[in-house]
Amino acid sequence: GVVVIDGDKQTHITYKEGIPSSSIRIFEEDNAGNVYIGTTSGVCYADENLTIHSVSNDLIDKDRILKLDADSRGKIYGSTSKGVIFTIENQTVTAAYESSALGYDKIYTLMVDPLNDSNLYIGTEGGNVYYGVFNANVNDMKRIDASQFGAIQWIAYCCDRVWIASSSKIGY
């Protein structure tokens, strides 16, 4: 579950409070202060009072959330273990796409470009990183060959570089 520590006070939140699964994978905060919780069985969010709210969509419910990332406007982007990418705005899933519907091999991860948050980096099972607009077809994205890494499982921005990682390699 989730443990929130505030000074000496600790609050433990589990499936009993409404989290879809007590197996937590990732957190991300929107601009309203809601903290989104990616679990092995979907997404929910905790408001400022630590009340848990459901975020439901047929394509992401019951799926393991692999990544959540927010842009400067507080829009949340996410990816799932089944290769679904999605957005959350105003506590609601506003878009969700299966990888194949956009022409990709299975999508594992994504990251909002911190220098241009209208664009994303998307990492795939086939060892490609794509750059462009969230819901663009693969043919409209810039392709970066990272096949020497194998499946791209994580993308992060650190030290003025975009880093990618697979299960056995890391690079920028």
PDB file of C-alpha atoms in Angstrom:
ATOM      1  CA  GLY A   1       0.000   0.000   0.000  1.00  0.00           C
ATOM      2  CA  VAL A   2       0.931   3.627   0.502  1.00  0.00           C
ATOM      3  CA  VAL A   3       2.372   5.148   3.645  1.00  0.00           C
ATOM      4  CA  VAL A   4       2.151   8.938   3.935  1.00  0.00           C
ATOM      5  CA  ILE A   5       4.526  10.429   6.497  1.00  0.00           C
ATOM      6  CA  ASP A   6       3.880  13.949   7.779  1.00  0.00           C
ATOM      7  CA  GLY A   7       6.193  14.744  10.675  1.00  0.00           C
ATOM      8  CA  ASP A   8       5.482  12.099  13.304  1.00  0.00           C
ATOM      9  CA  LYS A   9       2.127  11.141  11.772  1.00  0.00           C
ATOM     10  CA  GLN A  10       1.903   8.134   9.462  1.00  0.00           C
ATOM     11  CA  THR A  11      -1.161   7.232   7.391  1.00  0.00           C
ATOM     12  CA  HIS A  12      -1.323   3.775   5.815  1.00  0.00           C
ATOM     13  CA  ILE A  13      -3.562   3.457   2.746  1.00  0.00           C
ATOM     14  CA  THR A  14      -4.437   0.056   1.226  1.00  0.00           C
ATOM     15  CA  TYR A  15      -7.090  -1.595  -0.903  1.00  0.00           C
ATOM     16  CA  LYS A  16      -9.414  -1.183   2.102  1.00  0.00           C
ATOM     17  CA  GLU A  17      -9.414   2.591   1.441  1.00  0.00           C
ATOM     18  CA  GLY A  18     -10.053   2.065  -2.283  1.00  0.00           C
ATOM     19  CA  ILE A  19      -6.661   1.572  -3.928  1.00  0.00           C
ATOM     20  CA  PRO A  20      -7.160  -0.957  -6.791  1.00  0.00           C
ATOM     21  CA  SER A  21      -4.189  -3.002  -5.519  1.00  0.00           C
ATOM     22  CA  SER A  22      -1.833  -2.667  -2.568  1.00  0.00           C
ATOM     23  CA  SER A  23       1.070  -3.357  -4.952  1.00  0.00           C
ATOM     24  CA  ILE A  24       2.196   0.169  -5.893  1.00  0.00           C
ATOM     25  CA  ARG A  25       4.367   0.916  -8.942  1.00  0.00           C
ATOM     26  CA  ILE A  26       4.551   4.711  -9.360  1.00  0.00           C
ATOM     27  CA  PHE A  27       3.251   8.107  -8.194  1.00  0.00           C
ATOM     28  CA  GLU A  28       2.674  11.375 -10.068  1.00  0.00           C
ATOM     29  CA  GLU A  29       1.113  14.663  -8.965  1.00  0.00           C
ATOM     30  CA  ASP A  30      -1.116  16.988 -11.004  1.00  0.00           C
ATOM     31  CA  ASN A  31      -1.242  20.778 -10.612  1.00  0.00           C
ATOM     32  CA  ALA A  32      -4.245  20.561  -8.271  1.00  0.00           C
ATOM     33  CA  GLY A  33      -2.240  18.565  -5.708  1.00  0.00           C
ATOM     34  CA  ASN A  34      -3.868  15.208  -6.466  1.00  0.00           C
ATOM     35  CA  VAL A  35      -1.385  12.341  -6.231  1.00  0.00           C
ATOM     36  CA  TYR A  36      -1.997   9.601  -8.802  1.00  0.00           C
ATOM     37  CA  ILE A  37      -1.103   6.108  -7.710  1.00  0.00           C
ATOM     38  CA  GLY A  38      -0.174   3.548 -10.359  1.00  0.00           C
ATOM     39  CA  THR A  39      -0.764   0.014  -9.119  1.00  0.00           C
ATOM     40  CA  THR A  40      -0.645  -3.512 -10.519  1.00  0.00           C
ATOM     41  CA  SER A  41      -4.388  -3.195 -11.121  1.00  0.00           C
ATOM     42  CA  GLY A  42      -5.011   0.311 -12.473  1.00  0.00           C
ATOM     43  CA  VAL A  43      -4.837   3.922 -11.305  1.00  0.00           C
ATOM     44  CA  CYS A  44      -6.461   5.941  -8.541  1.00  0.00           C
ATOM     45  CA  TYR A  45      -5.652   9.252  -6.909  1.00  0.00           C
ATOM     46  CA  ALA A  46      -5.457  10.667  -3.418  1.00  0.00           C
ATOM     47  CA  ASP A  47      -6.782  14.187  -2.893  1.00  0.00           C
ATOM     48  CA  GLU A  48      -5.354  16.637  -0.336  1.00  0.00           C
ATOM     49  CA  ASN A  49      -7.365  14.917   2.424  1.00  0.00           C
ATOM     50  CA  LEU A  50      -5.912  11.512   1.414  1.00  0.00           C
ATOM     51  CA  THR A  51      -9.322  10.357   0.214  1.00  0.00           C
ATOM     52  CA  ILE A  52      -8.882   7.774  -2.541  1.00  0.00           C
ATOM     53  CA  HIS A  53     -10.779   8.223  -5.813  1.00  0.00           C
ATOM     54  CA  SER A  54     -11.097   5.805  -8.710  1.00  0.00           C
ATOM     55  CA  VAL A  55      -9.779   6.638 -12.187  1.00  0.00           C
ATOM     56  CA  SER A  56     -11.476   4.126 -14.424  1.00  0.00           C
ATOM     57  CA  ASN A  57     -11.164   3.223 -18.097  1.00  0.00           C
ATOM     58  CA  ASP A  58     -11.766  -0.138 -19.785  1.00  0.00           C
ATOM     59  CA  LEU A  59      -8.271  -0.174 -21.326  1.00  0.00           C
ATOM     60  CA  ILE A  60      -6.340   0.454 -18.100  1.00  0.00           C
ATOM     61  CA  ASP A  61      -8.509  -1.071 -15.363  1.00  0.00           C
ATOM     62  CA  LYS A  62      -6.939  -4.244 -13.935  1.00  0.00           C
ATOM     63  CA  ASP A  63      -3.681  -3.562 -15.835  1.00  0.00           C
ATOM     64  CA  ARG A  64      -0.263  -2.935 -14.283  1.00  0.00           C
ATOM     65  CA  ILE A  65       0.678   0.722 -14.583  1.00  0.00           C
ATOM     66  CA  LEU A  66       4.318   1.006 -15.644  1.00  0.00           C
ATOM     67  CA  LYS A  67       4.789   4.762 -15.892  1.00  0.00           C
ATOM     68  CA  LEU A  68       3.072   8.035 -14.997  1.00  0.00           C
ATOM     69  CA  ASP A  69       4.496  11.431 -15.975  1.00  0.00           C
ATOM     70  CA  ALA A  70       3.009  14.947 -15.821  1.00  0.00           C
ATOM     71  CA  ASP A  71       3.488  17.932 -18.094  1.00  0.00           C
ATOM     72  CA  SER A  72       3.741  21.526 -16.846  1.00  0.00           C
ATOM     73  CA  ARG A  73      -0.048  21.961 -17.091  1.00  0.00           C
ATOM     74  CA  GLY A  74      -0.635  18.967 -14.798  1.00  0.00           C
ATOM     75  CA  LYS A  75      -1.826  16.589 -17.516  1.00  0.00           C
ATOM     76  CA  ILE A  76      -0.849  13.042 -16.587  1.00  0.00           C
ATOM     77  CA  TYR A  77       0.466  10.603 -19.202  1.00  0.00           C
ATOM     78  CA  GLY A  78       0.748   6.890 -18.516  1.00  0.00           C
ATOM     79  CA  SER A  79       1.621   3.483 -19.899  1.00  0.00           C
ATOM     80  CA  THR A  80       0.541  -0.033 -18.948  1.00  0.00           C
ATOM     81  CA  SER A  81       2.023  -3.526 -19.151  1.00  0.00           C
ATOM     82  CA  LYS A  82      -0.344  -4.378 -22.026  1.00  0.00           C
ATOM     83  CA  GLY A  83       1.058  -1.504 -24.108  1.00  0.00           C
ATOM     84  CA  VAL A  84      -1.743   1.006 -23.560  1.00  0.00           C
ATOM     85  CA  ILE A  85      -0.866   4.702 -23.328  1.00  0.00           C
ATOM     86  CA  PHE A  86      -3.313   7.127 -21.742  1.00  0.00           C
ATOM     87  CA  THR A  87      -3.866  10.647 -20.458  1.00  0.00           C
ATOM     88  CA  ILE A  88      -5.622  11.907 -17.351  1.00  0.00           C
ATOM     89  CA  GLU A  89      -6.972  15.459 -17.063  1.00  0.00           C
ATOM     90  CA  ASN A  90      -9.217  16.793 -14.299  1.00  0.00           C
ATOM     91  CA  GLN A  91      -9.219  13.375 -12.592  1.00  0.00           C
ATOM     92  CA  THR A  92     -10.600  11.633 -15.714  1.00  0.00           C
ATOM     93  CA  VAL A  93      -8.999   9.423 -18.360  1.00  0.00           C
ATOM     94  CA  THR A  94      -9.330  11.607 -21.459  1.00  0.00           C
ATOM     95  CA  ALA A  95      -7.642   9.313 -23.994  1.00  0.00           C
ATOM     96  CA  ALA A  96      -6.376   5.728 -24.129  1.00  0.00           C
ATOM     97  CA  TYR A  97      -4.823   3.866 -27.060  1.00  0.00           C
ATOM     98  CA  GLU A  98      -3.514   0.371 -27.564  1.00  0.00           C
ATOM     99  CA  SER A  99      -0.023   0.429 -29.108  1.00  0.00           C
ATOM    100  CA  SER A 100      -1.183  -1.354 -32.247  1.00  0.00           C
ATOM    101  CA  ALA A 101      -3.942   1.204 -32.869  1.00  0.00           C
ATOM    102  CA  LEU A 102      -1.221   3.829 -33.415  1.00  0.00           C
ATOM    103  CA  GLY A 103       1.059   1.494 -35.388  1.00  0.00           C
ATOM    104  CA  TYR A 104       3.634   0.801 -32.658  1.00  0.00           C
ATOM    105  CA  ASP A 105       5.044  -2.449 -31.441  1.00  0.00           C
ATOM    106  CA  LYS A 106       4.225  -2.818 -27.749  1.00  0.00           C
ATOM    107  CA  ILE A 107       4.815   0.426 -25.814  1.00  0.00           C
ATOM    108  CA  TYR A 108       6.487  -0.049 -22.434  1.00  0.00           C
ATOM    109  CA  THR A 109       7.233   3.464 -21.253  1.00  0.00           C
ATOM    110  CA  LEU A 110       6.939   7.153 -21.986  1.00  0.00           C
ATOM    111  CA  MET A 111       8.224  10.492 -20.760  1.00  0.00           C
ATOM    112  CA  VAL A 112       7.047  14.055 -21.278  1.00  0.00           C
ATOM    113  CA  ASP A 113       9.773  16.167 -22.883  1.00  0.00           C
ATOM    114  CA  PRO A 114      10.755  18.543 -20.055  1.00  0.00           C
ATOM    115  CA  LEU A 115      11.888  21.148 -22.606  1.00  0.00           C
ATOM    116  CA  ASN A 116       8.752  20.940 -24.787  1.00  0.00           C
ATOM    117  CA  ASP A 117       5.891  19.340 -22.909  1.00  0.00           C
ATOM    118  CA  SER A 118       3.632  19.114 -25.939  1.00  0.00           C
ATOM    119  CA  ASN A 119       5.856  16.199 -27.007  1.00  0.00           C
ATOM    120  CA  LEU A 120       6.685  12.796 -25.573  1.00  0.00           C
ATOM    121  CA  TYR A 121       9.372  10.174 -25.783  1.00  0.00           C
ATOM    122  CA  ILE A 122       7.883   6.679 -26.164  1.00  0.00           C
ATOM    123  CA  GLY A 123       9.893   3.483 -25.613  1.00  0.00           C
ATOM    124  CA  THR A 124       8.875   0.180 -27.181  1.00  0.00           C
ATOM    125  CA  GLU A 125       9.448  -3.540 -26.875  1.00  0.00           C
ATOM    126  CA  GLY A 126      11.292  -3.524 -30.202  1.00  0.00           C
ATOM    127  CA  GLY A 127      14.056  -1.223 -28.955  1.00  0.00           C
ATOM    128  CA  ASN A 128      12.814   1.983 -30.536  1.00  0.00           C
ATOM    129  CA  VAL A 129      12.331   5.380 -28.957  1.00  0.00           C
ATOM    130  CA  TYR A 130       9.832   7.651 -30.691  1.00  0.00           C
ATOM    131  CA  TYR A 131       9.488  11.391 -30.252  1.00  0.00           C
ATOM    132  CA  GLY A 132       6.461  13.530 -31.033  1.00  0.00           C
ATOM    133  CA  VAL A 133       2.834  14.187 -30.120  1.00  0.00           C
ATOM    134  CA  PHE A 134       1.029  11.798 -27.733  1.00  0.00           C
ATOM    135  CA  ASN A 135      -1.639  10.349 -30.017  1.00  0.00           C
ATOM    136  CA  ALA A 136       0.291  10.528 -33.300  1.00  0.00           C
ATOM    137  CA  ASN A 137       0.609   7.520 -35.560  1.00  0.00           C
ATOM    138  CA  VAL A 138       4.050   5.913 -35.440  1.00  0.00           C
ATOM    139  CA  ASN A 139       4.741   7.164 -38.993  1.00  0.00           C
ATOM    140  CA  ASP A 140       4.370  10.771 -37.791  1.00  0.00           C
ATOM    141  CA  MET A 141       6.910  10.375 -34.980  1.00  0.00           C
ATOM    142  CA  LYS A 142      10.676  10.770 -35.078  1.00  0.00           C
ATOM    143  CA  ARG A 143      12.213   7.291 -34.626  1.00  0.00           C
ATOM    144  CA  ILE A 144      15.421   6.806 -32.644  1.00  0.00           C
ATOM    145  CA  ASP A 145      16.959   3.359 -33.097  1.00  0.00           C
ATOM    146  CA  ALA A 146      17.945   1.939 -29.726  1.00  0.00           C
ATOM    147  CA  SER A 147      17.675  -1.719 -30.749  1.00  0.00           C
ATOM    148  CA  GLN A 148      21.057  -2.498 -29.138  1.00  0.00           C
ATOM    149  CA  PHE A 149      19.245  -2.008 -25.802  1.00  0.00           C
ATOM    150  CA  GLY A 150      16.400  -4.428 -26.483  1.00  0.00           C
ATOM    151  CA  ALA A 151      13.038  -3.495 -25.017  1.00  0.00           C
ATOM    152  CA  ILE A 152      13.061   0.087 -23.696  1.00  0.00           C
ATOM    153  CA  GLN A 153      11.619  -0.129 -20.197  1.00  0.00           C
ATOM    154  CA  TRP A 154      12.329   3.325 -18.752  1.00  0.00           C
ATOM    155  CA  ILE A 155      12.986   6.860 -19.992  1.00  0.00           C
ATOM    156  CA  ALA A 156      14.064   9.683 -17.696  1.00  0.00           C
ATOM    157  CA  TYR A 157      15.571  13.170 -17.980  1.00  0.00           C
ATOM    158  CA  CYS A 158      18.625  13.812 -15.784  1.00  0.00           C
ATOM    159  CA  CYS A 159      21.808  15.879 -16.135  1.00  0.00           C
ATOM    160  CA  ASP A 160      20.480  17.593 -19.286  1.00  0.00           C
ATOM    161  CA  ARG A 161      20.134  14.257 -21.076  1.00  0.00           C
ATOM    162  CA  VAL A 162      17.378  11.837 -21.999  1.00  0.00           C
ATOM    163  CA  TRP A 163      18.317   8.480 -20.470  1.00  0.00           C
ATOM    164  CA  ILE A 164      16.885   5.153 -21.598  1.00  0.00           C
ATOM    165  CA  ALA A 165      17.086   1.800 -19.880  1.00  0.00           C
ATOM    166  CA  SER A 166      16.317  -1.805 -20.697  1.00  0.00           C
ATOM    167  CA  SER A 167      16.598  -4.742 -18.316  1.00  0.00           C
ATOM    168  CA  SER A 168      20.353  -4.987 -19.039  1.00  0.00           C
ATOM    169  CA  LYS A 169      21.595  -1.623 -20.396  1.00  0.00           C
ATOM    170  CA  ILE A 170      21.385   2.080 -19.728  1.00  0.00           C
ATOM    171  CA  GLY A 171      22.461   4.998 -21.887  1.00  0.00           C
ATOM    172  CA  TYR A 172      21.575   8.460 -23.153  1.00  0.00           C
TER     173      TYR A 172
END
